[in-house]
Structures are given as structure tokens and as C-alpha cells.
PDB file of C-alpha atoms in Angstrom:
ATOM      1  CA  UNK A  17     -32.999  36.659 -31.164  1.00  0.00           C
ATOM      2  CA  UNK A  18     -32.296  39.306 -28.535  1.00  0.00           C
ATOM      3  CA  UNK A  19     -30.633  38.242 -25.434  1.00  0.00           C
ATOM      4  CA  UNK A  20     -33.009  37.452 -22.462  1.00  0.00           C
ATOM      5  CA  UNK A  21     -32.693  38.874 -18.970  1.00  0.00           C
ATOM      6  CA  UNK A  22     -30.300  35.844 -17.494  1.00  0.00           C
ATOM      7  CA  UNK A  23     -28.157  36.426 -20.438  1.00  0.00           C
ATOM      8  CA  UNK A  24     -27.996  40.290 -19.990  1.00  0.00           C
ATOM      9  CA  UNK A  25     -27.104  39.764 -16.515  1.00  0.00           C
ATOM     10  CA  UNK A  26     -24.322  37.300 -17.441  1.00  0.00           C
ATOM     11  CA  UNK A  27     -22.551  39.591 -19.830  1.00  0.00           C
ATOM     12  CA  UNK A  28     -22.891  43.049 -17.253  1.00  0.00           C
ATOM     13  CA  UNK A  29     -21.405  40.410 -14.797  1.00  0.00           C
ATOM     14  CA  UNK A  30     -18.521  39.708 -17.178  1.00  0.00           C
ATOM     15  CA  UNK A  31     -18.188  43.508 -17.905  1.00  0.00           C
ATOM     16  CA  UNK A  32     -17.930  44.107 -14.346  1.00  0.00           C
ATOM     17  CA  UNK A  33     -14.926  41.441 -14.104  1.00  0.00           C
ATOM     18  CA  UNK A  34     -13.278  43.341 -16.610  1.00  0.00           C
ATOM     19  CA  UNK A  35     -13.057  46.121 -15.310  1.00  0.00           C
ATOM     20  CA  UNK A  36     -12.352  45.101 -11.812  1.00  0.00           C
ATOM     21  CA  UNK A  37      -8.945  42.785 -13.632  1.00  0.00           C
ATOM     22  CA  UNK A  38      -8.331  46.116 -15.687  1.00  0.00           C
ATOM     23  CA  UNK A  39      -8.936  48.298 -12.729  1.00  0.00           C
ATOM     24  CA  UNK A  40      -6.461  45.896 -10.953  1.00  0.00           C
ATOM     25  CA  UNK A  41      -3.511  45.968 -13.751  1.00  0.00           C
ATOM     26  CA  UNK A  42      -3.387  49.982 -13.514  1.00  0.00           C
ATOM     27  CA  UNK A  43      -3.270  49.151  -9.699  1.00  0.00           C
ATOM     28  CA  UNK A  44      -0.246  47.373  -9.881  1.00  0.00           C
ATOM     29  CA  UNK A  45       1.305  49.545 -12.337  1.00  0.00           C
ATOM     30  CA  UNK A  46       0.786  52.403 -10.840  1.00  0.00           C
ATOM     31  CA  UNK A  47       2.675  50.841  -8.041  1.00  0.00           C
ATOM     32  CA  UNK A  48       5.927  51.227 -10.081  1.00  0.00           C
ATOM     33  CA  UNK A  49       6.818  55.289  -9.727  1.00  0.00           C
ATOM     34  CA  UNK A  50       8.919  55.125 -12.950  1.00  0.00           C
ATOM     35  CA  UNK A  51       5.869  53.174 -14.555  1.00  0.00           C
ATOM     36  CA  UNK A  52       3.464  56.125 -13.395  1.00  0.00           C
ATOM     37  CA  UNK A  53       5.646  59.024 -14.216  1.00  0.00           C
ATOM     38  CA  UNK A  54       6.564  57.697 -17.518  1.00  0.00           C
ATOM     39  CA  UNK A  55       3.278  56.704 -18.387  1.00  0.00           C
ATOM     40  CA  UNK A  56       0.492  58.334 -16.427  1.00  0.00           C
ATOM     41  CA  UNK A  57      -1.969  58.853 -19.830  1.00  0.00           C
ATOM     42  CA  UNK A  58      -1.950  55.309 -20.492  1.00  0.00           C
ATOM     43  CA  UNK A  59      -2.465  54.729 -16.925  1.00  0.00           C
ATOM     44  CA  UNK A  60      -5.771  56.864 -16.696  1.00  0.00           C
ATOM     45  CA  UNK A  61      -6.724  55.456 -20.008  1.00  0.00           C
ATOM     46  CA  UNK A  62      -6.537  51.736 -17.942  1.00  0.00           C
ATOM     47  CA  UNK A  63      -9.213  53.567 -15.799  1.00  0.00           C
ATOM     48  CA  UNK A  64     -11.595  55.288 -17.695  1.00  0.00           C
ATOM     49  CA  UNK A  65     -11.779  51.828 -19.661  1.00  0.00           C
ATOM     50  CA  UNK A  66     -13.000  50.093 -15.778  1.00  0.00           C
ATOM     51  CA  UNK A  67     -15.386  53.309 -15.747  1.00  0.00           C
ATOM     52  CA  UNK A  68     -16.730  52.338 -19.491  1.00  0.00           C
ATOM     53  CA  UNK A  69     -17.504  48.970 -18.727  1.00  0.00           C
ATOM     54  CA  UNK A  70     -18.854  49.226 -15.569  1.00  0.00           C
ATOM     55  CA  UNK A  71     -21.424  52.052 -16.914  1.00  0.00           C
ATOM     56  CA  UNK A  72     -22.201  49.669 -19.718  1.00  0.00           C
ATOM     57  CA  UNK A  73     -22.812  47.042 -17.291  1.00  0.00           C
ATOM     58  CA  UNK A  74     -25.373  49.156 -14.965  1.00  0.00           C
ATOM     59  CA  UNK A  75     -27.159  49.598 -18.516  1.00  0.00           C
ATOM     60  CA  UNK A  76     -27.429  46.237 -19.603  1.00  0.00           C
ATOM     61  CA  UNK A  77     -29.179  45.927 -15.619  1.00  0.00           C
ATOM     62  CA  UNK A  78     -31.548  49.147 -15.565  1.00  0.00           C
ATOM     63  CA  UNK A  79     -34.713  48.383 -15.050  1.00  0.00           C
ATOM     64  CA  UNK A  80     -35.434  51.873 -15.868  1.00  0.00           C
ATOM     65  CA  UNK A  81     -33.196  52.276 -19.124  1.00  0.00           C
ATOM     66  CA  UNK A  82     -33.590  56.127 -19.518  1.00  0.00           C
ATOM     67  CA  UNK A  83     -32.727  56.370 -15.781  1.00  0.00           C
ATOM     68  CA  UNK A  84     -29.932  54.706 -16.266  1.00  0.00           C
ATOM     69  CA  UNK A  85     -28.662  56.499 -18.842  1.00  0.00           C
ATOM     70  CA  UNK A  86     -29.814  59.914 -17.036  1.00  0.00           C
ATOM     71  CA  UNK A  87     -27.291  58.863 -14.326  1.00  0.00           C
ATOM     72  CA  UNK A  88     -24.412  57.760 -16.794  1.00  0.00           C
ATOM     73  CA  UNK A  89     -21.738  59.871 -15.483  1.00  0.00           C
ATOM     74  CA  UNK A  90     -19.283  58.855 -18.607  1.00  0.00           C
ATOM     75  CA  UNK A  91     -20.216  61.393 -21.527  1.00  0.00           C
ATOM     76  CA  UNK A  92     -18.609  58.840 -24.264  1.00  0.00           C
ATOM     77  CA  UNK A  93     -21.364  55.958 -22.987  1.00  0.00           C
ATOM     78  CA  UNK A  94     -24.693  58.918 -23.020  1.00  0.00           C
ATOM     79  CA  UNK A  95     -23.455  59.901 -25.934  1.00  0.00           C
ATOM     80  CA  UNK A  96     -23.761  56.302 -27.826  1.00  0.00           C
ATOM     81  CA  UNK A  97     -27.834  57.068 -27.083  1.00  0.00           C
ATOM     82  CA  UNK A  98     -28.056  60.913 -28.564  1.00  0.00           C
ATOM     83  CA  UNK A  99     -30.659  60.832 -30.865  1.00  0.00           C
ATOM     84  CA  UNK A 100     -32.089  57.631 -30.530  1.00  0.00           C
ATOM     85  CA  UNK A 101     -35.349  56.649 -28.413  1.00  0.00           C
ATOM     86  CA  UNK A 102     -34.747  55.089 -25.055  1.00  0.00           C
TER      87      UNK A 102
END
């Protein structure tokens, strides 16, 4: 059984809360100078994992899927459709 609309919407909306609590760790740690100079790859890695989910959300919620994926910013999500009819 594929998911219907509602439930789509339910997991982009838990996607988005993801990435705003991940979005919100790197906040606080980048608050910590010795935590961002020590550890400033991991840090942008925190956001570009907010970025991921929130694209994947704005998928899940196209109405117009190739659209959507036409204004994916994030390579790494496009590229999960190369190939493959949309």
C-alpha cells in the first residue's frame, strides 16, 4: 500500500522537525568557539543533514514532482532520481 496524501504530509512534517532540532544542535554548538574550531566539518555536516531533509520534505509535498526536483538545490537528493522517470 503506498502512503496517501495525509500520510505524506505527516512524514515531510516530521522531516521538517528534524531538521529544524538538528539545525538547532549545530546552533548551539557552534556557540562553543573551541567546539567550532575543533570541529567545524562535523558542524557543516549537522547542516547539510537540515538541508537533506528539508529538500526531501518539499518532495514528499510537490504537487509538481519534476518541479520539485528541478528546484532541488542539494545535488546528493537530484541525484537519487538520475535515470529514473519522474
Amino acid at each position: 500500500m503506498l502512503p496517501d496524501r495525509a500520510q505524506l504530509q505527516a512524514i515531510a512534517a516530521e522531516l521538517a522537525a528534524l531538521a529544524h532540532d538538528i539545525e538547532a544542535v549545530g546552533v548551539d554548538l557552534c556557540a562553543d568557539p573551541v567546539v567550532t574550531s575543533a570541529h567545524s566539518v562535523l558542524l557543516q555536516s549537522i547542516d547539510l543533514i537540515g538541508q537533506r531533509q528539508r529538500a526531501l520534505a518539499k518532495l514528499l509535498l510537490a504537487e509538481k514532482f519534476d518541479s520539485a526536483l528541478d528546484d532541488c538545490k542539494l545535488d546528493r537528493i537530484a541525484g537519487l532520481f538520475d535515470g529514473q522517470p519522474t
